[in-house]
Amino acid sequence: MLYRLMKYVLLGPLLRLLWPTKVTGLEHIPETGGAILASNHLAVADSFFMPLYVRRRVTFPAKQEYFTEKGLKGRLKKWFFTGVGQFPIDRSGGSAAQAAIDTAIRLLREGRLLGIYPEGTRSPDGRLYKGKTGVARIALEAGVPVIPVAMIGTEHVNPIGSKLWRPRKLEIRFGKPLDFSRYDGLSGDRFVERSITDEIMYALMELSGQEYVDVYAAKAKELLAAEEAGVRPAVPAQPGALDRTRLPETKAG
């Protein structure tokens, strides 16, 4: 109920009015059945604008801190994120991360649409970073297609550290579904999961036009946080890191 109220009455109309958005490729989203919407991640705003234009309900894993903060603000955050169907994910690794993966697989098998950011965190500088293999494992275990989604311009709506959103024109591009059924039974194979993840990131790179960096975004943030004297440590772009010729062919529906 809260999800529909926010999307169609309280928040959605305002977002559409202040942030006009060009949307293409919605026909690639299946009308029924589970599927993963794998998106680049430029800003918190991504999780608001992408579901706004998808007819079906989209569920995102949200960092656990949104559900555990103390005080009135924390209770309001927990109420909001729980009400709109998000589920907490512990990013500390180990069994906690596996529990989040298991929840995602269950939701997909129930026929839900699941939004995932393969980079694991927001890009610190607008570039596209190396994807984590959890998205591949979830896709294989659930047996669902992966639809690449390019968010364009959201980093200007709420730049990292900003408190107020700024009106901008945005664009969302939904790509053709990627079918990984040829890998059935190979979940857990690190080489296969890395190949699938790289294939998803290649599709996102082509769809978004972003420069690709073969480093995890979390590591890039560490490097940026360690800056001294205003000089950014070099995080080299590696345009050959996602050479499509080294990846098996993918069926696109």
mmCIF file of C-alpha atoms in Angstrom:
data_model
loop_
_atom_site.group_PDB
_atom_site.id
_atom_site.type_symbol
_atom_site.label_atom_id
_atom_site.label_comp_id
_atom_site.label_asym_id
_atom_site.label_seq_id
_atom_site.Cartn_x
_atom_site.Cartn_y
_atom_site.Cartn_z
ATOM 1 C CA MET A 1 0.000 0.000 0.000
ATOM 2 C CA LEU A 2 2.739 2.480 0.964
ATOM 3 C CA TYR A 3 4.662 1.668 -2.223
ATOM 4 C CA ARG A 4 1.689 2.542 -4.444
ATOM 5 C CA LEU A 5 0.835 5.602 -2.355
ATOM 6 C CA MET A 6 4.375 6.980 -2.687
ATOM 7 C CA LYS A 7 4.694 6.132 -6.380
ATOM 8 C CA TYR A 8 1.345 7.418 -7.626
ATOM 9 C CA VAL A 9 0.223 10.050 -5.092
ATOM 10 C CA LEU A 10 2.764 11.460 -2.660
ATOM 11 C CA LEU A 11 6.166 11.356 -4.343
ATOM 12 C CA GLY A 12 5.924 10.123 -7.929
ATOM 13 C CA PRO A 13 4.019 13.084 -9.432
ATOM 14 C CA LEU A 14 6.472 15.543 -7.864
ATOM 15 C CA LEU A 15 9.486 13.660 -9.212
ATOM 16 C CA ARG A 16 7.996 13.582 -12.704
ATOM 17 C CA LEU A 17 7.253 17.315 -12.571
ATOM 18 C CA LEU A 18 10.610 18.575 -11.281
ATOM 19 C CA TRP A 19 12.861 16.059 -13.027
ATOM 20 C CA PRO A 20 11.569 15.418 -16.584
ATOM 21 C CA THR A 21 12.991 12.090 -17.691
ATOM 22 C CA LYS A 22 13.456 10.484 -21.080
ATOM 23 C CA VAL A 23 12.883 6.736 -20.795
ATOM 24 C CA THR A 24 13.639 4.156 -23.488
ATOM 25 C CA GLY A 25 13.532 0.372 -23.626
ATOM 26 C CA LEU A 26 10.651 -0.300 -21.234
ATOM 27 C CA GLU A 27 9.451 -2.982 -23.648
ATOM 28 C CA HIS A 28 12.399 -5.127 -22.541
ATOM 29 C CA ILE A 29 10.933 -5.617 -19.063
ATOM 30 C CA PRO A 30 8.841 -8.820 -18.891
ATOM 31 C CA GLU A 31 5.223 -8.396 -17.875
ATOM 32 C CA THR A 32 5.423 -11.370 -15.507
ATOM 33 C CA GLY A 33 8.078 -13.508 -13.860
ATOM 34 C CA GLY A 34 11.302 -12.765 -12.064
ATOM 35 C CA ALA A 35 14.028 -10.618 -13.582
ATOM 36 C CA ILE A 36 17.003 -8.596 -12.404
ATOM 37 C CA LEU A 37 17.291 -4.908 -13.280
ATOM 38 C CA ALA A 38 21.072 -4.391 -13.082
ATOM 39 C CA SER A 39 21.850 -0.682 -13.017
ATOM 40 C CA ASN A 40 24.840 1.587 -12.835
ATOM 41 C CA HIS A 41 24.794 3.601 -9.624
ATOM 42 C CA LEU A 42 25.465 7.338 -9.629
ATOM 43 C CA ALA A 43 23.325 8.636 -6.754
ATOM 44 C CA VAL A 44 20.761 7.793 -4.099
ATOM 45 C CA ALA A 45 18.215 9.219 -6.536
ATOM 46 C CA ASP A 46 18.666 6.161 -8.791
ATOM 47 C CA SER A 47 16.497 4.065 -6.467
ATOM 48 C CA PHE A 48 13.698 6.629 -6.711
ATOM 49 C CA PHE A 49 13.627 7.383 -10.437
ATOM 50 C CA MET A 50 14.113 3.927 -11.945
ATOM 51 C CA PRO A 51 11.114 2.240 -10.197
ATOM 52 C CA LEU A 52 8.981 5.292 -10.966
ATOM 53 C CA TYR A 53 8.877 4.424 -14.670
ATOM 54 C CA VAL A 54 8.563 0.639 -14.362
ATOM 55 C CA ARG A 55 4.969 -0.543 -14.320
ATOM 56 C CA ARG A 56 5.742 -3.481 -12.039
ATOM 57 C CA ARG A 57 6.976 -3.116 -8.490
ATOM 58 C CA VAL A 58 10.776 -3.117 -8.122
ATOM 59 C CA THR A 59 12.442 -4.301 -4.914
ATOM 60 C CA PHE A 60 15.961 -3.189 -4.000
ATOM 61 C CA PRO A 61 18.323 -4.473 -1.345
ATOM 62 C CA ALA A 62 19.157 -1.507 0.887
ATOM 63 C CA LYS A 63 22.153 -1.129 3.182
ATOM 64 C CA GLN A 64 21.447 -2.333 6.691
ATOM 65 C CA GLU A 65 22.179 1.083 8.213
ATOM 66 C CA TYR A 66 18.865 2.358 6.835
ATOM 67 C CA PHE A 67 17.066 -0.107 9.125
ATOM 68 C CA THR A 68 19.183 0.121 12.294
ATOM 69 C CA GLU A 69 19.697 3.865 12.886
ATOM 70 C CA LYS A 70 18.659 5.016 16.366
ATOM 71 C CA GLY A 71 16.130 7.650 17.341
ATOM 72 C CA LEU A 72 13.080 9.089 15.595
ATOM 73 C CA LYS A 73 14.948 9.601 12.317
ATOM 74 C CA GLY A 74 16.033 5.970 12.377
ATOM 75 C CA ARG A 75 12.499 4.726 13.032
ATOM 76 C CA LEU A 76 11.162 6.839 10.167
ATOM 77 C CA LYS A 77 13.823 5.469 7.815
ATOM 78 C CA LYS A 78 13.033 1.888 8.821
ATOM 79 C CA TRP A 79 9.296 2.514 8.340
ATOM 80 C CA PHE A 80 9.853 4.062 4.924
ATOM 81 C CA PHE A 81 12.227 1.447 3.517
ATOM 82 C CA THR A 82 10.239 -1.467 4.933
ATOM 83 C CA GLY A 83 6.977 0.009 3.672
ATOM 84 C CA VAL A 84 8.208 0.372 0.109
ATOM 85 C CA GLY A 85 9.396 -3.233 0.048
ATOM 86 C CA GLN A 86 13.162 -2.853 0.450
ATOM 87 C CA PHE A 87 15.114 -5.448 2.379
ATOM 88 C CA PRO A 88 18.305 -4.924 4.426
ATOM 89 C CA ILE A 89 21.671 -6.169 3.235
ATOM 90 C CA ASP A 90 24.695 -6.513 5.502
ATOM 91 C CA ARG A 91 27.729 -5.557 3.423
ATOM 92 C CA SER A 92 30.254 -6.849 5.975
ATOM 93 C CA GLY A 93 30.609 -10.101 4.036
ATOM 94 C CA GLY A 94 30.500 -13.770 5.028
ATOM 95 C CA SER A 95 27.251 -15.395 6.151
ATOM 96 C CA ALA A 96 25.476 -12.025 6.317
ATOM 97 C CA ALA A 97 26.092 -11.429 2.612
ATOM 98 C CA GLN A 98 24.908 -14.955 1.802
ATOM 99 C CA ALA A 99 21.668 -14.331 3.695
ATOM 100 C CA ALA A 100 21.001 -11.293 1.484
ATOM 101 C CA ILE A 101 21.735 -13.340 -1.656
ATOM 102 C CA ASP A 102 19.354 -16.065 -0.455
ATOM 103 C CA THR A 103 16.612 -13.466 0.079
ATOM 104 C CA ALA A 104 17.149 -12.048 -3.411
ATOM 105 C CA ILE A 105 16.943 -15.527 -4.966
ATOM 106 C CA ARG A 106 13.719 -16.273 -3.083
ATOM 107 C CA LEU A 107 12.104 -13.044 -4.274
ATOM 108 C CA LEU A 108 13.052 -13.743 -7.893
ATOM 109 C CA ARG A 109 11.689 -17.281 -7.709
ATOM 110 C CA GLU A 110 8.446 -15.745 -6.455
ATOM 111 C CA GLY A 111 8.304 -13.768 -9.694
ATOM 112 C CA ARG A 112 9.481 -10.374 -8.421
ATOM 113 C CA LEU A 113 11.542 -7.699 -10.162
ATOM 114 C CA LEU A 114 14.787 -7.123 -8.290
ATOM 115 C CA GLY A 115 16.896 -3.979 -8.668
ATOM 116 C CA ILE A 116 20.632 -4.518 -8.168
ATOM 117 C CA TYR A 117 23.683 -2.263 -8.424
ATOM 118 C CA PRO A 118 26.526 -4.597 -9.476
ATOM 119 C CA GLU A 119 29.144 -1.992 -8.502
ATOM 120 C CA GLY A 120 28.037 -2.448 -4.884
ATOM 121 C CA THR A 121 28.104 1.259 -4.065
ATOM 122 C CA ARG A 122 27.763 4.629 -5.788
ATOM 123 C CA SER A 123 30.383 5.686 -8.270
ATOM 124 C CA PRO A 124 32.596 8.334 -6.626
ATOM 125 C CA ASP A 125 33.255 10.214 -9.869
ATOM 126 C CA GLY A 126 30.667 9.277 -12.489
ATOM 127 C CA ARG A 127 32.715 6.476 -14.037
ATOM 128 C CA LEU A 128 31.620 2.829 -14.214
ATOM 129 C CA TYR A 129 33.457 0.499 -11.843
ATOM 130 C CA LYS A 130 34.118 -3.235 -11.664
ATOM 131 C CA GLY A 131 31.053 -5.330 -10.855
ATOM 132 C CA LYS A 132 30.763 -7.703 -7.921
ATOM 133 C CA THR A 133 29.882 -11.304 -8.778
ATOM 134 C CA GLY A 134 26.864 -11.529 -6.462
ATOM 135 C CA VAL A 135 24.584 -10.466 -9.321
ATOM 136 C CA ALA A 136 25.816 -13.419 -11.400
ATOM 137 C CA ARG A 137 25.272 -15.913 -8.609
ATOM 138 C CA ILE A 138 21.748 -14.627 -7.999
ATOM 139 C CA ALA A 139 20.869 -14.761 -11.710
ATOM 140 C CA LEU A 140 22.152 -18.331 -12.037
ATOM 141 C CA GLU A 141 20.504 -19.644 -8.870
ATOM 142 C CA ALA A 142 17.151 -18.002 -9.657
ATOM 143 C CA GLY A 143 17.298 -18.772 -13.389
ATOM 144 C CA VAL A 144 16.192 -15.283 -14.459
ATOM 145 C CA PRO A 145 17.286 -12.808 -17.164
ATOM 146 C CA VAL A 146 19.323 -9.717 -16.380
ATOM 147 C CA ILE A 147 18.172 -6.409 -17.859
ATOM 148 C CA PRO A 148 20.902 -3.731 -17.937
ATOM 149 C CA VAL A 149 19.741 -0.254 -16.921
ATOM 150 C CA ALA A 150 21.653 2.979 -17.523
ATOM 151 C CA MET A 151 20.858 5.927 -15.267
ATOM 152 C CA ILE A 152 22.084 9.176 -16.840
ATOM 153 C CA GLY A 153 22.330 12.501 -15.029
ATOM 154 C CA THR A 154 21.277 11.481 -11.517
ATOM 155 C CA GLU A 155 24.706 12.345 -10.099
ATOM 156 C CA HIS A 156 23.783 15.998 -10.752
ATOM 157 C CA VAL A 157 20.482 15.679 -8.878
ATOM 158 C CA ASN A 158 22.038 14.828 -5.537
ATOM 159 C CA PRO A 159 25.839 14.865 -5.696
ATOM 160 C CA ILE A 160 27.632 12.980 -2.947
ATOM 161 C CA GLY A 161 27.427 15.049 0.242
ATOM 162 C CA SER A 162 24.528 17.233 -0.890
ATOM 163 C CA LYS A 163 21.347 17.512 1.158
ATOM 164 C CA LEU A 164 19.013 19.109 -1.384
ATOM 165 C CA TRP A 165 18.067 17.698 -4.771
ATOM 166 C CA ARG A 166 18.620 19.905 -7.813
ATOM 167 C CA PRO A 167 16.262 19.974 -10.814
ATOM 168 C CA ARG A 168 17.849 18.379 -13.892
ATOM 169 C CA LYS A 169 16.745 16.585 -17.033
ATOM 170 C CA LEU A 170 17.411 12.856 -16.721
ATOM 171 C CA GLU A 171 17.497 9.802 -18.932
ATOM 172 C CA ILE A 172 16.930 6.108 -18.211
ATOM 173 C CA ARG A 173 17.814 3.428 -20.763
ATOM 174 C CA PHE A 174 16.651 -0.175 -20.370
ATOM 175 C CA GLY A 175 18.679 -2.602 -22.463
ATOM 176 C CA LYS A 176 17.818 -5.962 -23.981
ATOM 177 C CA PRO A 177 17.615 -8.866 -21.487
ATOM 178 C CA LEU A 178 20.757 -10.953 -21.097
ATOM 179 C CA ASP A 179 20.082 -14.689 -20.957
ATOM 180 C CA PHE A 180 22.589 -16.789 -19.015
ATOM 181 C CA SER A 181 20.717 -20.092 -19.171
ATOM 182 C CA ARG A 182 23.695 -21.638 -21.002
ATOM 183 C CA TYR A 183 25.454 -21.595 -17.615
ATOM 184 C CA ASP A 184 22.759 -23.598 -15.800
ATOM 185 C CA GLY A 185 24.273 -25.689 -13.030
ATOM 186 C CA LEU A 186 27.501 -23.677 -12.879
ATOM 187 C CA SER A 187 26.626 -21.417 -9.963
ATOM 188 C CA GLY A 188 29.602 -21.215 -7.637
ATOM 189 C CA ASP A 189 32.165 -21.430 -10.425
ATOM 190 C CA ARG A 190 34.222 -18.281 -9.917
ATOM 191 C CA PHE A 191 35.351 -18.056 -13.526
ATOM 192 C CA VAL A 192 31.786 -18.354 -14.813
ATOM 193 C CA GLU A 193 30.444 -15.826 -12.317
ATOM 194 C CA ARG A 194 33.199 -13.353 -13.182
ATOM 195 C CA SER A 195 32.548 -13.798 -16.923
ATOM 196 C CA ILE A 196 28.826 -13.188 -16.435
ATOM 197 C CA THR A 197 29.462 -10.135 -14.274
ATOM 198 C CA ASP A 198 31.909 -8.695 -16.819
ATOM 199 C CA GLU A 199 29.339 -9.256 -19.540
ATOM 200 C CA ILE A 200 26.738 -7.323 -17.548
ATOM 201 C CA MET A 201 29.206 -4.489 -16.954
ATOM 202 C CA TYR A 202 30.096 -4.409 -20.645
ATOM 203 C CA ALA A 203 26.394 -4.010 -21.490
ATOM 204 C CA LEU A 204 26.127 -1.193 -18.931
ATOM 205 C CA MET A 205 29.206 0.506 -20.340
ATOM 206 C CA GLU A 206 27.753 0.458 -23.863
ATOM 207 C CA LEU A 207 24.313 1.547 -22.684
ATOM 208 C CA SER A 208 25.478 4.388 -20.440
ATOM 209 C CA GLY A 209 28.522 5.604 -22.383
ATOM 210 C CA GLN A 210 30.500 5.740 -19.129
ATOM 211 C CA GLU A 211 34.242 5.275 -18.938
ATOM 212 C CA TYR A 212 35.056 1.915 -17.345
ATOM 213 C CA VAL A 213 37.532 1.485 -14.490
ATOM 214 C CA ASP A 214 38.727 -2.035 -13.628
ATOM 215 C CA VAL A 215 38.716 -1.322 -9.887
ATOM 216 C CA TYR A 216 35.960 -1.845 -7.334
ATOM 217 C CA ALA A 217 34.124 1.376 -6.502
ATOM 218 C CA ALA A 218 34.659 0.814 -2.785
ATOM 219 C CA LYS A 219 38.420 0.690 -3.353
ATOM 220 C CA ALA A 220 38.273 3.835 -5.464
ATOM 221 C CA LYS A 221 36.484 5.587 -2.604
ATOM 222 C CA GLU A 222 39.251 4.536 -0.234
ATOM 223 C CA LEU A 223 41.834 6.023 -2.562
ATOM 224 C CA LEU A 224 39.890 9.245 -2.885
ATOM 225 C CA ALA A 225 39.467 9.471 0.888
ATOM 226 C CA ALA A 226 43.241 9.149 1.240
ATOM 227 C CA GLU A 227 43.944 12.194 -0.909
ATOM 228 C CA GLU A 228 46.467 14.638 0.382
ATOM 229 C CA ALA A 229 47.085 18.177 -0.747
ATOM 230 C CA GLY A 230 44.080 18.013 -3.077
ATOM 231 C CA VAL A 231 45.754 15.564 -5.478
ATOM 232 C CA ARG A 232 43.601 12.606 -6.474
ATOM 233 C CA PRO A 233 45.457 9.279 -6.535
ATOM 234 C CA ALA A 234 45.542 7.744 -9.995
ATOM 235 C CA VAL A 235 42.782 5.189 -10.618
ATOM 236 C CA PRO A 236 43.586 4.248 -14.208
ATOM 237 C CA ALA A 237 40.821 3.571 -16.695
ATOM 238 C CA GLN A 238 41.335 0.296 -18.512
ATOM 239 C CA PRO A 239 39.340 0.334 -21.729
ATOM 240 C CA GLY A 240 40.509 -3.165 -22.603
ATOM 241 C CA ALA A 241 39.353 -4.682 -19.333
ATOM 242 C CA LEU A 242 35.941 -5.528 -20.732
ATOM 243 C CA ASP A 243 36.975 -6.706 -24.172
ATOM 244 C CA ARG A 244 33.754 -8.234 -25.496
ATOM 245 C CA THR A 245 35.676 -10.676 -27.705
ATOM 246 C CA ARG A 246 36.816 -12.685 -24.704
ATOM 247 C CA LEU A 247 33.289 -13.295 -23.458
ATOM 248 C CA PRO A 248 30.905 -16.015 -24.681
ATOM 249 C CA GLU A 249 27.966 -14.894 -26.778
ATOM 250 C CA THR A 250 24.857 -13.927 -24.839
ATOM 251 C CA LYS A 251 21.314 -14.378 -26.037
ATOM 252 C CA ALA A 252 19.355 -11.149 -25.890
ATOM 253 C CA GLY A 253 15.608 -11.306 -25.977
#
